[in-house]
Amino acid sequence: MRSVLIVEPVVHRDGRGFFLESYNAAMFARGGVDRPWVQDNHSRSNRDTVRGLHLQCRRQQAKLVRVTRGEVFDVAVDVRRGSPSFLEWTGCLLSEDNFRQLFIPRGFAHGFCVVSETAEVQYKCDEYYDGDDELAIAWNDPQIGIDWPIEEPLLSGRDRAAPTIAGCFEQLPTFSW
């Protein structure tokens, strides 16, 4: 999907360990990601945890996601009504070893599944969190059809009760050129 970006930073390794720039505003702007990040979030989750699919509908957020411990299968889904790529999803492994980051644009739902014993996920947001505006969508919605690497996840109560796309369609953001 064109608007979701997998970022692979340059990693400098030597006998002491490694160094990388996890964020450089000028470099990201040259790549088309010019965002005023306003909030950083950090979560720790256990194996088989699925968090998501989540998004804010009115105060939409772009996110830049990375893993600092462990490994997750990270997913972005275009849920903008009227978008040419509506309900298309992309997923990739993010880990402490591959250093990849995933840029998720506004209007996309985000979720991840922990595939290591534990994982710590950190992400930047370009809009503040608003719990009253957050929408959860069923992680296993067959209309989206994400190929998760798990069948029996650990879920929060809210994620377990999340509606399918059909059940929350009118709440979804609208695509605009």
mmCIF file with all atom_site columns, C-alpha atoms in Angstrom:
data_model
loop_
_atom_site.group_PDB
_atom_site.id
_atom_site.type_symbol
_atom_site.label_atom_id
_atom_site.label_alt_id
_atom_site.label_comp_id
_atom_site.label_asym_id
_atom_site.label_entity_id
_atom_site.label_seq_id
_atom_site.pdbx_PDB_ins_code
_atom_site.Cartn_x
_atom_site.Cartn_y
_atom_site.Cartn_z
_atom_site.occupancy
_atom_site.B_iso_or_equiv
_atom_site.pdbx_formal_charge
_atom_site.auth_seq_id
_atom_site.auth_comp_id
_atom_site.auth_asym_id
_atom_site.auth_atom_id
_atom_site.pdbx_PDB_model_num
ATOM 1   C CA . MET A 1 1   ? 0.000   0.000   0.000  1.00 0.00 ? 1   MET A CA 1
ATOM 2   C CA . ARG A 1 2   ? 1.555   3.276   -1.120 1.00 0.00 ? 2   ARG A CA 1
ATOM 3   C CA . SER A 1 3   ? 0.728   5.451   1.869  1.00 0.00 ? 3   SER A CA 1
ATOM 4   C CA . VAL A 1 4   ? 1.976   2.999   4.527  1.00 0.00 ? 4   VAL A CA 1
ATOM 5   C CA . LEU A 1 5   ? 5.768   3.026   4.708  1.00 0.00 ? 5   LEU A CA 1
ATOM 6   C CA . ILE A 1 6   ? 8.177   0.434   6.068  1.00 0.00 ? 6   ILE A CA 1
ATOM 7   C CA . VAL A 1 7   ? 11.245  2.338   7.249  1.00 0.00 ? 7   VAL A CA 1
ATOM 8   C CA . GLU A 1 8   ? 14.595  0.557   7.483  1.00 0.00 ? 8   GLU A CA 1
ATOM 9   C CA . PRO A 1 9   ? 17.107  2.820   9.246  1.00 0.00 ? 9   PRO A CA 1
ATOM 10  C CA . VAL A 1 10  ? 20.850  2.627   8.677  1.00 0.00 ? 10  VAL A CA 1
ATOM 11  C CA . VAL A 1 11  ? 22.358  0.695   11.589 1.00 0.00 ? 11  VAL A CA 1
ATOM 12  C CA . HIS A 1 12  ? 26.031  1.217   12.469 1.00 0.00 ? 12  HIS A CA 1
ATOM 13  C CA . ARG A 1 13  ? 27.416  -1.841  14.272 1.00 0.00 ? 13  ARG A CA 1
ATOM 14  C CA . ASP A 1 14  ? 30.775  -2.521  15.853 1.00 0.00 ? 14  ASP A CA 1
ATOM 15  C CA . GLY A 1 15  ? 32.232  -4.424  18.788 1.00 0.00 ? 15  GLY A CA 1
ATOM 16  C CA . ARG A 1 16  ? 30.486  -2.112  21.264 1.00 0.00 ? 16  ARG A CA 1
ATOM 17  C CA . GLY A 1 17  ? 27.003  -2.679  19.880 1.00 0.00 ? 17  GLY A CA 1
ATOM 18  C CA . PHE A 1 18  ? 25.077  -0.462  17.477 1.00 0.00 ? 18  PHE A CA 1
ATOM 19  C CA . PHE A 1 19  ? 23.934  3.088   16.785 1.00 0.00 ? 19  PHE A CA 1
ATOM 20  C CA . LEU A 1 20  ? 21.039  4.318   14.669 1.00 0.00 ? 20  LEU A CA 1
ATOM 21  C CA . GLU A 1 21  ? 18.927  7.426   14.240 1.00 0.00 ? 21  GLU A CA 1
ATOM 22  C CA . SER A 1 22  ? 15.449  6.291   15.214 1.00 0.00 ? 22  SER A CA 1
ATOM 23  C CA . TYR A 1 23  ? 14.017  9.592   14.013 1.00 0.00 ? 23  TYR A CA 1
ATOM 24  C CA . ASN A 1 24  ? 15.404  12.444  11.923 1.00 0.00 ? 24  ASN A CA 1
ATOM 25  C CA . ALA A 1 25  ? 12.792  15.048  10.918 1.00 0.00 ? 25  ALA A CA 1
ATOM 26  C CA . ALA A 1 26  ? 14.648  16.193  7.782  1.00 0.00 ? 26  ALA A CA 1
ATOM 27  C CA . MET A 1 27  ? 15.149  12.642  6.519  1.00 0.00 ? 27  MET A CA 1
ATOM 28  C CA . PHE A 1 28  ? 11.504  11.718  7.107  1.00 0.00 ? 28  PHE A CA 1
ATOM 29  C CA . ALA A 1 29  ? 10.333  14.940  5.413  1.00 0.00 ? 29  ALA A CA 1
ATOM 30  C CA . ARG A 1 30  ? 12.395  14.049  2.326  1.00 0.00 ? 30  ARG A CA 1
ATOM 31  C CA . GLY A 1 31  ? 10.560  10.718  2.323  1.00 0.00 ? 31  GLY A CA 1
ATOM 32  C CA . GLY A 1 32  ? 7.156   12.432  2.444  1.00 0.00 ? 32  GLY A CA 1
ATOM 33  C CA . VAL A 1 33  ? 6.527   12.114  6.181  1.00 0.00 ? 33  VAL A CA 1
ATOM 34  C CA . ASP A 1 34  ? 6.502   15.658  7.531  1.00 0.00 ? 34  ASP A CA 1
ATOM 35  C CA . ARG A 1 35  ? 4.577   15.471  10.794 1.00 0.00 ? 35  ARG A CA 1
ATOM 36  C CA . PRO A 1 36  ? 4.604   17.457  14.028 1.00 0.00 ? 36  PRO A CA 1
ATOM 37  C CA . TRP A 1 37  ? 4.735   14.519  16.456 1.00 0.00 ? 37  TRP A CA 1
ATOM 38  C CA . VAL A 1 38  ? 2.971   15.492  19.696 1.00 0.00 ? 38  VAL A CA 1
ATOM 39  C CA . GLN A 1 39  ? 2.840   12.286  21.739 1.00 0.00 ? 39  GLN A CA 1
ATOM 40  C CA . ASP A 1 40  ? 5.038   9.214   22.284 1.00 0.00 ? 40  ASP A CA 1
ATOM 41  C CA . ASN A 1 41  ? 3.483   5.968   23.572 1.00 0.00 ? 41  ASN A CA 1
ATOM 42  C CA . HIS A 1 42  ? 5.150   2.842   24.969 1.00 0.00 ? 42  HIS A CA 1
ATOM 43  C CA . SER A 1 43  ? 3.520   -0.535  25.636 1.00 0.00 ? 43  SER A CA 1
ATOM 44  C CA . ARG A 1 44  ? 4.753   -3.889  26.911 1.00 0.00 ? 44  ARG A CA 1
ATOM 45  C CA . SER A 1 45  ? 2.792   -7.008  26.014 1.00 0.00 ? 45  SER A CA 1
ATOM 46  C CA . ASN A 1 46  ? 3.133   -10.766 26.427 1.00 0.00 ? 46  ASN A CA 1
ATOM 47  C CA . ARG A 1 47  ? 3.278   -13.474 23.747 1.00 0.00 ? 47  ARG A CA 1
ATOM 48  C CA . ASP A 1 48  ? 0.029   -13.985 21.812 1.00 0.00 ? 48  ASP A CA 1
ATOM 49  C CA . THR A 1 49  ? -1.347  -10.567 22.769 1.00 0.00 ? 49  THR A CA 1
ATOM 50  C CA . VAL A 1 50  ? -3.223  -8.777  20.003 1.00 0.00 ? 50  VAL A CA 1
ATOM 51  C CA . ARG A 1 51  ? -3.766  -5.048  20.472 1.00 0.00 ? 51  ARG A CA 1
ATOM 52  C CA . GLY A 1 52  ? -6.166  -3.510  17.995 1.00 0.00 ? 52  GLY A CA 1
ATOM 53  C CA . LEU A 1 53  ? -7.430  -2.779  15.555 1.00 0.00 ? 53  LEU A CA 1
ATOM 54  C CA . HIS A 1 54  ? -7.640  0.829   16.797 1.00 0.00 ? 54  HIS A CA 1
ATOM 55  C CA . LEU A 1 55  ? -8.049  4.307   15.334 1.00 0.00 ? 55  LEU A CA 1
ATOM 56  C CA . GLN A 1 56  ? -9.396  7.734   16.178 1.00 0.00 ? 56  GLN A CA 1
ATOM 57  C CA . CYS A 1 57  ? -12.155 8.823   13.821 1.00 0.00 ? 57  CYS A CA 1
ATOM 58  C CA . ARG A 1 58  ? -12.488 12.608  14.238 1.00 0.00 ? 58  ARG A CA 1
ATOM 59  C CA . ARG A 1 59  ? -9.067  13.501  15.664 1.00 0.00 ? 59  ARG A CA 1
ATOM 60  C CA . GLN A 1 60  ? -7.215  11.126  13.366 1.00 0.00 ? 60  GLN A CA 1
ATOM 61  C CA . GLN A 1 61  ? -3.645  10.102  14.155 1.00 0.00 ? 61  GLN A CA 1
ATOM 62  C CA . ALA A 1 62  ? -0.688  9.205   11.998 1.00 0.00 ? 62  ALA A CA 1
ATOM 63  C CA . LYS A 1 63  ? 1.725   6.883   13.808 1.00 0.00 ? 63  LYS A CA 1
ATOM 64  C CA . LEU A 1 64  ? 5.372   5.913   13.520 1.00 0.00 ? 64  LEU A CA 1
ATOM 65  C CA . VAL A 1 65  ? 5.776   2.516   15.202 1.00 0.00 ? 65  VAL A CA 1
ATOM 66  C CA . ARG A 1 66  ? 8.911   0.653   16.281 1.00 0.00 ? 66  ARG A CA 1
ATOM 67  C CA . VAL A 1 67  ? 9.800   -2.242  18.573 1.00 0.00 ? 67  VAL A CA 1
ATOM 68  C CA . THR A 1 68  ? 12.553  -1.862  21.165 1.00 0.00 ? 68  THR A CA 1
ATOM 69  C CA . ARG A 1 69  ? 12.252  -5.325  22.710 1.00 0.00 ? 69  ARG A CA 1
ATOM 70  C CA . GLY A 1 70  ? 10.971  -8.555  21.206 1.00 0.00 ? 70  GLY A CA 1
ATOM 71  C CA . GLU A 1 71  ? 9.026   -8.932  17.959 1.00 0.00 ? 71  GLU A CA 1
ATOM 72  C CA . VAL A 1 72  ? 5.530   -8.146  16.718 1.00 0.00 ? 72  VAL A CA 1
ATOM 73  C CA . PHE A 1 73  ? 3.524   -8.621  13.553 1.00 0.00 ? 73  PHE A CA 1
ATOM 74  C CA . ASP A 1 74  ? 2.340   -5.049  12.958 1.00 0.00 ? 74  ASP A CA 1
ATOM 75  C CA . VAL A 1 75  ? -0.668  -4.224  10.773 1.00 0.00 ? 75  VAL A CA 1
ATOM 76  C CA . ALA A 1 76  ? -2.218  -1.140  9.152  1.00 0.00 ? 76  ALA A CA 1
ATOM 77  C CA . VAL A 1 77  ? -5.667  -1.233  7.506  1.00 0.00 ? 77  VAL A CA 1
ATOM 78  C CA . ASP A 1 78  ? -7.137  1.492   5.293  1.00 0.00 ? 78  ASP A CA 1
ATOM 79  C CA . VAL A 1 79  ? -10.574 2.127   6.814  1.00 0.00 ? 79  VAL A CA 1
ATOM 80  C CA . ARG A 1 80  ? -11.334 5.433   5.058  1.00 0.00 ? 80  ARG A CA 1
ATOM 81  C CA . ARG A 1 81  ? -14.787 5.186   3.477  1.00 0.00 ? 81  ARG A CA 1
ATOM 82  C CA . GLY A 1 82  ? -14.517 5.819   -0.264 1.00 0.00 ? 82  GLY A CA 1
ATOM 83  C CA . SER A 1 83  ? -10.770 5.154   -0.445 1.00 0.00 ? 83  SER A CA 1
ATOM 84  C CA . PRO A 1 84  ? -9.547  3.239   -3.518 1.00 0.00 ? 84  PRO A CA 1
ATOM 85  C CA . SER A 1 85  ? -7.707  0.937   -1.083 1.00 0.00 ? 85  SER A CA 1
ATOM 86  C CA . PHE A 1 86  ? -10.573 0.583   1.440  1.00 0.00 ? 86  PHE A CA 1
ATOM 87  C CA . LEU A 1 87  ? -10.028 -2.467  3.692  1.00 0.00 ? 87  LEU A CA 1
ATOM 88  C CA . GLU A 1 88  ? -6.644  -3.281  2.173  1.00 0.00 ? 88  GLU A CA 1
ATOM 89  C CA . TRP A 1 89  ? -4.103  -4.127  4.831  1.00 0.00 ? 89  TRP A CA 1
ATOM 90  C CA . THR A 1 90  ? -0.367  -4.460  5.085  1.00 0.00 ? 90  THR A CA 1
ATOM 91  C CA . GLY A 1 91  ? 1.617   -6.215  7.767  1.00 0.00 ? 91  GLY A CA 1
ATOM 92  C CA . CYS A 1 92  ? 5.265   -6.727  8.602  1.00 0.00 ? 92  CYS A CA 1
ATOM 93  C CA . LEU A 1 93  ? 7.484   -8.007  11.376 1.00 0.00 ? 93  LEU A CA 1
ATOM 94  C CA . LEU A 1 94  ? 8.998   -5.291  13.546 1.00 0.00 ? 94  LEU A CA 1
ATOM 95  C CA . SER A 1 95  ? 11.664  -6.356  16.014 1.00 0.00 ? 95  SER A CA 1
ATOM 96  C CA . GLU A 1 96  ? 14.524  -5.265  18.217 1.00 0.00 ? 96  GLU A CA 1
ATOM 97  C CA . ASP A 1 97  ? 16.810  -7.027  15.718 1.00 0.00 ? 97  ASP A CA 1
ATOM 98  C CA . ASN A 1 98  ? 15.542  -5.699  12.365 1.00 0.00 ? 98  ASN A CA 1
ATOM 99  C CA . PHE A 1 99  ? 14.988  -2.087  13.616 1.00 0.00 ? 99  PHE A CA 1
ATOM 100 C CA . ARG A 1 100 ? 12.179  -1.564  11.090 1.00 0.00 ? 100 ARG A CA 1
ATOM 101 C CA . GLN A 1 101 ? 9.553   1.089   11.677 1.00 0.00 ? 101 GLN A CA 1
ATOM 102 C CA . LEU A 1 102 ? 6.069   1.340   10.225 1.00 0.00 ? 102 LEU A CA 1
ATOM 103 C CA . PHE A 1 103 ? 4.555   4.691   9.263  1.00 0.00 ? 103 PHE A CA 1
ATOM 104 C CA . ILE A 1 104 ? 0.758   4.527   9.447  1.00 0.00 ? 104 ILE A CA 1
ATOM 105 C CA . PRO A 1 105 ? -1.160  7.476   7.925  1.00 0.00 ? 105 PRO A CA 1
ATOM 106 C CA . ARG A 1 106 ? -4.279  9.105   9.303  1.00 0.00 ? 106 ARG A CA 1
ATOM 107 C CA . GLY A 1 107 ? -7.469  7.175   8.622  1.00 0.00 ? 107 GLY A CA 1
ATOM 108 C CA . PHE A 1 108 ? -5.833  3.770   9.042  1.00 0.00 ? 108 PHE A CA 1
ATOM 109 C CA . ALA A 1 109 ? -6.546  1.285   11.814 1.00 0.00 ? 109 ALA A CA 1
ATOM 110 C CA . HIS A 1 110 ? -3.511  -0.119  13.629 1.00 0.00 ? 110 HIS A CA 1
ATOM 111 C CA . GLY A 1 111 ? -2.940  -3.374  15.455 1.00 0.00 ? 111 GLY A CA 1
ATOM 112 C CA . PHE A 1 112 ? -0.203  -5.810  16.345 1.00 0.00 ? 112 PHE A CA 1
ATOM 113 C CA . CYS A 1 113 ? 0.357   -9.358  17.566 1.00 0.00 ? 113 CYS A CA 1
ATOM 114 C CA . VAL A 1 114 ? 3.264   -10.274 19.861 1.00 0.00 ? 114 VAL A CA 1
ATOM 115 C CA . VAL A 1 115 ? 5.253   -13.216 18.455 1.00 0.00 ? 115 VAL A CA 1
ATOM 116 C CA . SER A 1 116 ? 8.083   -13.222 21.043 1.00 0.00 ? 116 SER A CA 1
ATOM 117 C CA . GLU A 1 117 ? 7.865   -13.902 24.805 1.00 0.00 ? 117 GLU A CA 1
ATOM 118 C CA . THR A 1 118 ? 7.319   -10.184 25.431 1.00 0.00 ? 118 THR A CA 1
ATOM 119 C CA . ALA A 1 119 ? 7.519   -7.095  23.269 1.00 0.00 ? 119 ALA A CA 1
ATOM 120 C CA . GLU A 1 120 ? 7.860   -3.391  23.879 1.00 0.00 ? 120 GLU A CA 1
ATOM 121 C CA . VAL A 1 121 ? 6.355   -1.153  21.219 1.00 0.00 ? 121 VAL A CA 1
ATOM 122 C CA . GLN A 1 122 ? 7.002   2.574   21.012 1.00 0.00 ? 122 GLN A CA 1
ATOM 123 C CA . TYR A 1 123 ? 5.201   4.900   18.659 1.00 0.00 ? 123 TYR A CA 1
ATOM 124 C CA . LYS A 1 124 ? 4.904   8.549   17.842 1.00 0.00 ? 124 LYS A CA 1
ATOM 125 C CA . CYS A 1 125 ? 1.507   10.164  17.171 1.00 0.00 ? 125 CYS A CA 1
ATOM 126 C CA . ASP A 1 126 ? 0.747   13.415  15.362 1.00 0.00 ? 126 ASP A CA 1
ATOM 127 C CA . GLU A 1 127 ? -2.468  13.977  17.357 1.00 0.00 ? 127 GLU A CA 1
ATOM 128 C CA . TYR A 1 128 ? -3.163  13.587  21.058 1.00 0.00 ? 128 TYR A CA 1
ATOM 129 C CA . TYR A 1 129 ? -4.959  10.498  22.321 1.00 0.00 ? 129 TYR A CA 1
ATOM 130 C CA . ASP A 1 130 ? -8.697  10.979  22.833 1.00 0.00 ? 130 ASP A CA 1
ATOM 131 C CA . GLY A 1 131 ? -10.355 7.942   24.402 1.00 0.00 ? 131 GLY A CA 1
ATOM 132 C CA . ASP A 1 132 ? -13.816 9.271   23.540 1.00 0.00 ? 132 ASP A CA 1
ATOM 133 C CA . ASP A 1 133 ? -12.852 9.303   19.852 1.00 0.00 ? 133 ASP A CA 1
ATOM 134 C CA . GLU A 1 134 ? -11.133 5.912   19.710 1.00 0.00 ? 134 GLU A CA 1
ATOM 135 C CA . LEU A 1 135 ? -12.771 3.103   17.771 1.00 0.00 ? 135 LEU A CA 1
ATOM 136 C CA . ALA A 1 136 ? -11.869 -0.573  18.038 1.00 0.00 ? 136 ALA A CA 1
ATOM 137 C CA . ILE A 1 137 ? -12.542 -2.927  15.119 1.00 0.00 ? 137 ILE A CA 1
ATOM 138 C CA . ALA A 1 138 ? -12.578 -6.723  15.445 1.00 0.00 ? 138 ALA A CA 1
ATOM 139 C CA . TRP A 1 139 ? -9.034  -8.042  14.998 1.00 0.00 ? 139 TRP A CA 1
ATOM 140 C CA . ASN A 1 140 ? -10.332 -11.057 13.034 1.00 0.00 ? 140 ASN A CA 1
ATOM 141 C CA . ASP A 1 141 ? -12.984 -9.353  10.887 1.00 0.00 ? 141 ASP A CA 1
ATOM 142 C CA . PRO A 1 142 ? -13.364 -11.687 7.864  1.00 0.00 ? 142 PRO A CA 1
ATOM 143 C CA . GLN A 1 143 ? -14.186 -8.735  5.612  1.00 0.00 ? 143 GLN A CA 1
ATOM 144 C CA . ILE A 1 144 ? -10.654 -7.404  6.244  1.00 0.00 ? 144 ILE A CA 1
ATOM 145 C CA . GLY A 1 145 ? -9.044  -10.855 6.250  1.00 0.00 ? 145 GLY A CA 1
ATOM 146 C CA . ILE A 1 146 ? -5.760  -10.188 8.040  1.00 0.00 ? 146 ILE A CA 1
ATOM 147 C CA . ASP A 1 147 ? -3.485  -13.235 7.990  1.00 0.00 ? 147 ASP A CA 1
ATOM 148 C CA . TRP A 1 148 ? -2.507  -13.117 11.682 1.00 0.00 ? 148 TRP A CA 1
ATOM 149 C CA . PRO A 1 149 ? 0.177   -15.542 12.913 1.00 0.00 ? 149 PRO A CA 1
ATOM 150 C CA . ILE A 1 150 ? -2.123  -16.618 15.787 1.00 0.00 ? 150 ILE A CA 1
ATOM 151 C CA . GLU A 1 151 ? -5.536  -18.183 16.309 1.00 0.00 ? 151 GLU A CA 1
ATOM 152 C CA . GLU A 1 152 ? -6.216  -17.754 20.052 1.00 0.00 ? 152 GLU A CA 1
ATOM 153 C CA . PRO A 1 153 ? -4.981  -14.297 21.106 1.00 0.00 ? 153 PRO A CA 1
ATOM 154 C CA . LEU A 1 154 ? -4.928  -12.581 24.471 1.00 0.00 ? 154 LEU A CA 1
ATOM 155 C CA . LEU A 1 155 ? -7.341  -9.652  24.096 1.00 0.00 ? 155 LEU A CA 1
ATOM 156 C CA . SER A 1 156 ? -8.585  -6.809  26.251 1.00 0.00 ? 156 SER A CA 1
ATOM 157 C CA . GLY A 1 157 ? -12.300 -6.799  27.021 1.00 0.00 ? 157 GLY A CA 1
ATOM 158 C CA . ARG A 1 158 ? -12.781 -3.880  24.666 1.00 0.00 ? 158 ARG A CA 1
ATOM 159 C CA . ASP A 1 159 ? -10.973 -5.609  21.794 1.00 0.00 ? 159 ASP A CA 1
ATOM 160 C CA . ARG A 1 160 ? -12.882 -8.854  22.427 1.00 0.00 ? 160 ARG A CA 1
ATOM 161 C CA . ALA A 1 161 ? -16.181 -6.933  22.107 1.00 0.00 ? 161 ALA A CA 1
ATOM 162 C CA . ALA A 1 162 ? -15.104 -4.797  19.124 1.00 0.00 ? 162 ALA A CA 1
ATOM 163 C CA . PRO A 1 163 ? -17.527 -4.701  16.185 1.00 0.00 ? 163 PRO A CA 1
ATOM 164 C CA . THR A 1 164 ? -16.718 -5.725  12.644 1.00 0.00 ? 164 THR A CA 1
ATOM 165 C CA . ILE A 1 165 ? -16.381 -3.101  9.912  1.00 0.00 ? 165 ILE A CA 1
ATOM 166 C CA . ALA A 1 166 ? -20.039 -3.659  9.039  1.00 0.00 ? 166 ALA A CA 1
ATOM 167 C CA . GLY A 1 167 ? -21.000 -2.826  12.623 1.00 0.00 ? 167 GLY A CA 1
ATOM 168 C CA . CYS A 1 168 ? -19.139 0.486   12.756 1.00 0.00 ? 168 CYS A CA 1
ATOM 169 C CA . PHE A 1 169 ? -19.113 1.616   9.107  1.00 0.00 ? 169 PHE A CA 1
ATOM 170 C CA . GLU A 1 170 ? -20.867 4.954   9.724  1.00 0.00 ? 170 GLU A CA 1
ATOM 171 C CA . GLN A 1 171 ? -18.238 5.944   12.317 1.00 0.00 ? 171 GLN A CA 1
ATOM 172 C CA . LEU A 1 172 ? -15.291 5.446   9.947  1.00 0.00 ? 172 LEU A CA 1
ATOM 173 C CA . PRO A 1 173 ? -13.432 8.455   8.533  1.00 0.00 ? 173 PRO A CA 1
ATOM 174 C CA . THR A 1 174 ? -14.107 9.512   4.948  1.00 0.00 ? 174 THR A CA 1
ATOM 175 C CA . PHE A 1 175 ? -11.443 9.484   2.246  1.00 0.00 ? 175 PHE A CA 1
ATOM 176 C CA . SER A 1 176 ? -10.595 12.768  0.544  1.00 0.00 ? 176 SER A CA 1
ATOM 177 C CA . TRP A 1 177 ? -8.046  13.552  -2.146 1.00 0.00 ? 177 TRP A CA 1
#
